[in-house]
Coordinates of C-alpha atoms in Angstrom, one line a residue:
R1 CA -11.5 30.9 -26.2
T2 CA -10.4 28.1 -28.1
F3 CA -6.7 26.6 -28.5
N4 CA -4.6 26.1 -30.9
P5 CA -2.9 22.1 -30.8
Q6 CA 0.7 23.4 -31.9
A7 CA 0.6 25.9 -30.2
I8 CA -0.4 23.6 -26.3
L9 CA 2.3 20.9 -28.2
L10 CA 4.9 24.2 -28.1
L11 CA 4.5 24.8 -24.9
L12 CA 4.7 21.1 -23.2
L13 CA 8.2 20.9 -25.8
V14 CA 9.6 24.3 -24.5
H15 CA 8.5 22.6 -20.8
S16 CA 10.0 19.7 -21.1
A17 CA 13.5 21.3 -22.2
L18 CA 13.5 23.9 -19.7
S19 CA 12.7 21.4 -16.9
A20 CA 15.2 18.8 -17.9
P21 CA 16.9 17.4 -20.6
F22 CA 14.1 16.8 -22.8
L23 CA 15.7 13.8 -25.0
S24 CA 16.5 11.4 -22.1
R25 CA 12.7 11.9 -20.7
L26 CA 11.2 10.7 -24.0
P27 CA 9.3 7.5 -24.6
S28 CA 10.5 4.3 -25.9
A29 CA 9.4 4.0 -29.4
A30 CA 9.8 1.6 -31.8
V31 CA 9.5 1.8 -35.6
S32 CA 9.3 -0.8 -38.4
P33 CA 8.9 0.4 -42.1
R34 CA 6.9 -1.9 -44.0
S35 CA 9.3 -3.1 -47.2
D36 CA 7.5 -0.8 -49.4
D37 CA 8.3 2.7 -46.8
E38 CA 12.1 1.2 -46.9
D39 CA 14.7 4.1 -48.7
P40 CA 17.3 2.6 -48.9
N41 CA 19.6 5.9 -48.6
M42 CA 17.9 6.7 -44.7
K43 CA 19.3 5.1 -42.2
V44 CA 16.8 5.2 -38.7
K45 CA 18.2 4.3 -35.1
A46 CA 17.2 4.3 -32.1
V47 CA 19.1 7.0 -29.6
G48 CA 18.0 7.7 -26.3
G49 CA 15.0 6.1 -26.9
M50 CA 14.1 7.9 -29.8
V51 CA 14.0 7.4 -33.3
S52 CA 16.8 8.9 -34.9
L53 CA 18.6 10.1 -38.7
F54 CA 21.7 9.9 -36.4
D55 CA 24.0 8.0 -35.4
P56 CA 24.8 7.6 -31.2
S57 CA 28.3 9.3 -31.7
E58 CA 26.3 12.3 -33.6
A59 CA 24.0 13.3 -30.2
A60 CA 25.3 16.3 -30.6
Y61 CA 23.1 16.5 -34.0
D62 CA 19.9 14.8 -32.7
R63 CA 20.2 17.9 -29.9
Y64 CA 20.7 20.3 -32.1
A65 CA 17.4 18.6 -34.3
A66 CA 15.7 18.7 -31.3
A67 CA 16.6 22.5 -30.6
I68 CA 15.7 23.4 -34.1
A69 CA 12.0 21.7 -33.1
A70 CA 11.9 23.4 -30.2
T71 CA 13.2 27.2 -31.3
E72 CA 11.4 27.4 -34.2
P73 CA 7.6 27.6 -33.4
L74 CA 9.2 30.4 -31.3
R75 CA 10.9 32.5 -34.2
A76 CA 8.0 32.5 -35.9
S77 CA 5.7 33.5 -32.9
R78 CA 8.3 36.1 -32.5
D79 CA 8.0 37.7 -36.1
E80 CA 4.3 37.3 -36.3
Q81 CA 4.2 39.4 -33.0
A82 CA 7.0 41.8 -34.2
M83 CA 5.4 42.8 -37.8
K84 CA 2.0 43.4 -35.8
S85 CA 4.0 46.0 -33.5
V86 CA 5.3 47.8 -36.5
P87 CA 3.3 50.3 -38.6
F88 CA 1.9 49.4 -41.4
L89 CA 3.9 51.5 -43.9
S90 CA 6.8 50.9 -42.1
R91 CA 6.1 46.9 -42.6
V92 CA 5.4 47.1 -45.8
F93 CA 9.2 48.4 -46.9
M94 CA 10.5 46.1 -44.4
N95 CA 12.1 43.2 -45.5
K96 CA 10.8 39.9 -43.8
D97 CA 14.0 37.9 -43.2
S98 CA 15.6 40.2 -40.9
I99 CA 13.1 41.2 -38.6
C100 CA 15.8 41.6 -35.6
S101 CA 18.2 43.3 -37.9
A102 CA 19.7 46.3 -35.6
S103 CA 18.3 49.0 -37.2
N104 CA 15.0 47.3 -36.9
C105 CA 15.4 47.2 -32.8
D106 CA 16.6 50.2 -32.9
R107 CA 13.8 52.2 -34.2
F108 CA 10.9 49.9 -32.6
P109 CA 11.2 49.8 -29.5
S110 CA 8.7 46.6 -29.1
V111 CA 11.0 44.9 -31.8
R112 CA 13.9 45.3 -29.4
E113 CA 11.5 43.6 -26.5
L114 CA 10.7 41.1 -28.4
C115 CA 14.0 39.9 -30.4
T116 CA 15.6 40.1 -26.5
L117 CA 12.8 37.4 -25.6
H118 CA 12.7 35.2 -27.8
I119 CA 17.2 35.2 -27.0
V120 CA 16.1 34.1 -23.7
K121 CA 13.8 31.7 -24.3
S122 CA 15.6 30.3 -27.2
S123 CA 18.6 29.4 -25.3
R124 CA 17.2 28.1 -22.2
A125 CA 15.3 25.7 -24.9
I126 CA 19.1 24.7 -26.3
R127 CA 20.3 24.6 -22.6
G128 CA 17.9 22.4 -21.8
L129 CA 18.1 20.3 -24.8
G130 CA 22.2 19.9 -23.3
L131 CA 23.8 22.5 -25.5
T132 CA 25.3 25.4 -24.8
V133 CA 24.3 28.6 -26.9
A134 CA 27.8 28.1 -28.6
Q135 CA 27.7 24.5 -29.3
F136 CA 24.2 25.5 -31.2
N137 CA 25.9 28.6 -32.7
A138 CA 29.4 26.2 -33.6
I139 CA 26.5 23.2 -35.0
S140 CA 24.5 25.5 -37.0
R141 CA 27.6 26.8 -38.6
K142 CA 28.8 22.8 -39.6
V143 CA 25.1 22.4 -41.1
A144 CA 25.0 25.6 -43.0
A145 CA 28.0 24.0 -44.7
D146 CA 27.2 20.5 -45.6
D147 CA 24.3 19.9 -47.6
E148 CA 23.5 16.3 -46.7
L149 CA 23.9 17.2 -42.8
K150 CA 21.6 19.9 -43.2
R151 CA 18.9 17.5 -45.0
R152 CA 19.1 14.8 -42.3
G153 CA 18.7 17.9 -39.0
M154 CA 15.5 18.8 -41.0
E155 CA 14.4 15.7 -41.0
Q156 CA 15.2 15.0 -37.7
A157 CA 13.7 18.1 -36.6
D158 CA 10.3 17.2 -38.5
L159 CA 10.4 14.0 -36.3
Y160 CA 10.8 15.6 -33.3
K161 CA 7.6 17.9 -34.3
I162 CA 5.7 15.0 -34.7

């Protein structure tokens, strides 16, 4: 049996997020970009011992980015499993972007179960990273309305995935 390294990393990330605040346990990292790599528009700082694109006053956005990094693989896995659980003909006509829609959950109990499990796992990861689900949702709305904030958040989430 082979193991997917990304899946193992995700398990470690989620386990860390569920057992204690994730960001406070990350190892210190020092990053000194070479002069030819520097982007004058990008400000990189260390927040909580981890390289961050956010100022310490923006710690909630930093935690939000960590939550995105932790929950995105959970969402992708849920979507993949949910699509496999649906009959082929239904799958062909289904909108893949809204797998957990009310109509899909009503029609397919397996989809409802996977979507419910995803909510539980994601909520645990979000709370483990120091945010409430309400805070996460409020930040999501702010990020959706601000393209620059969205870009920085996604870049920070990518840093956490590394």
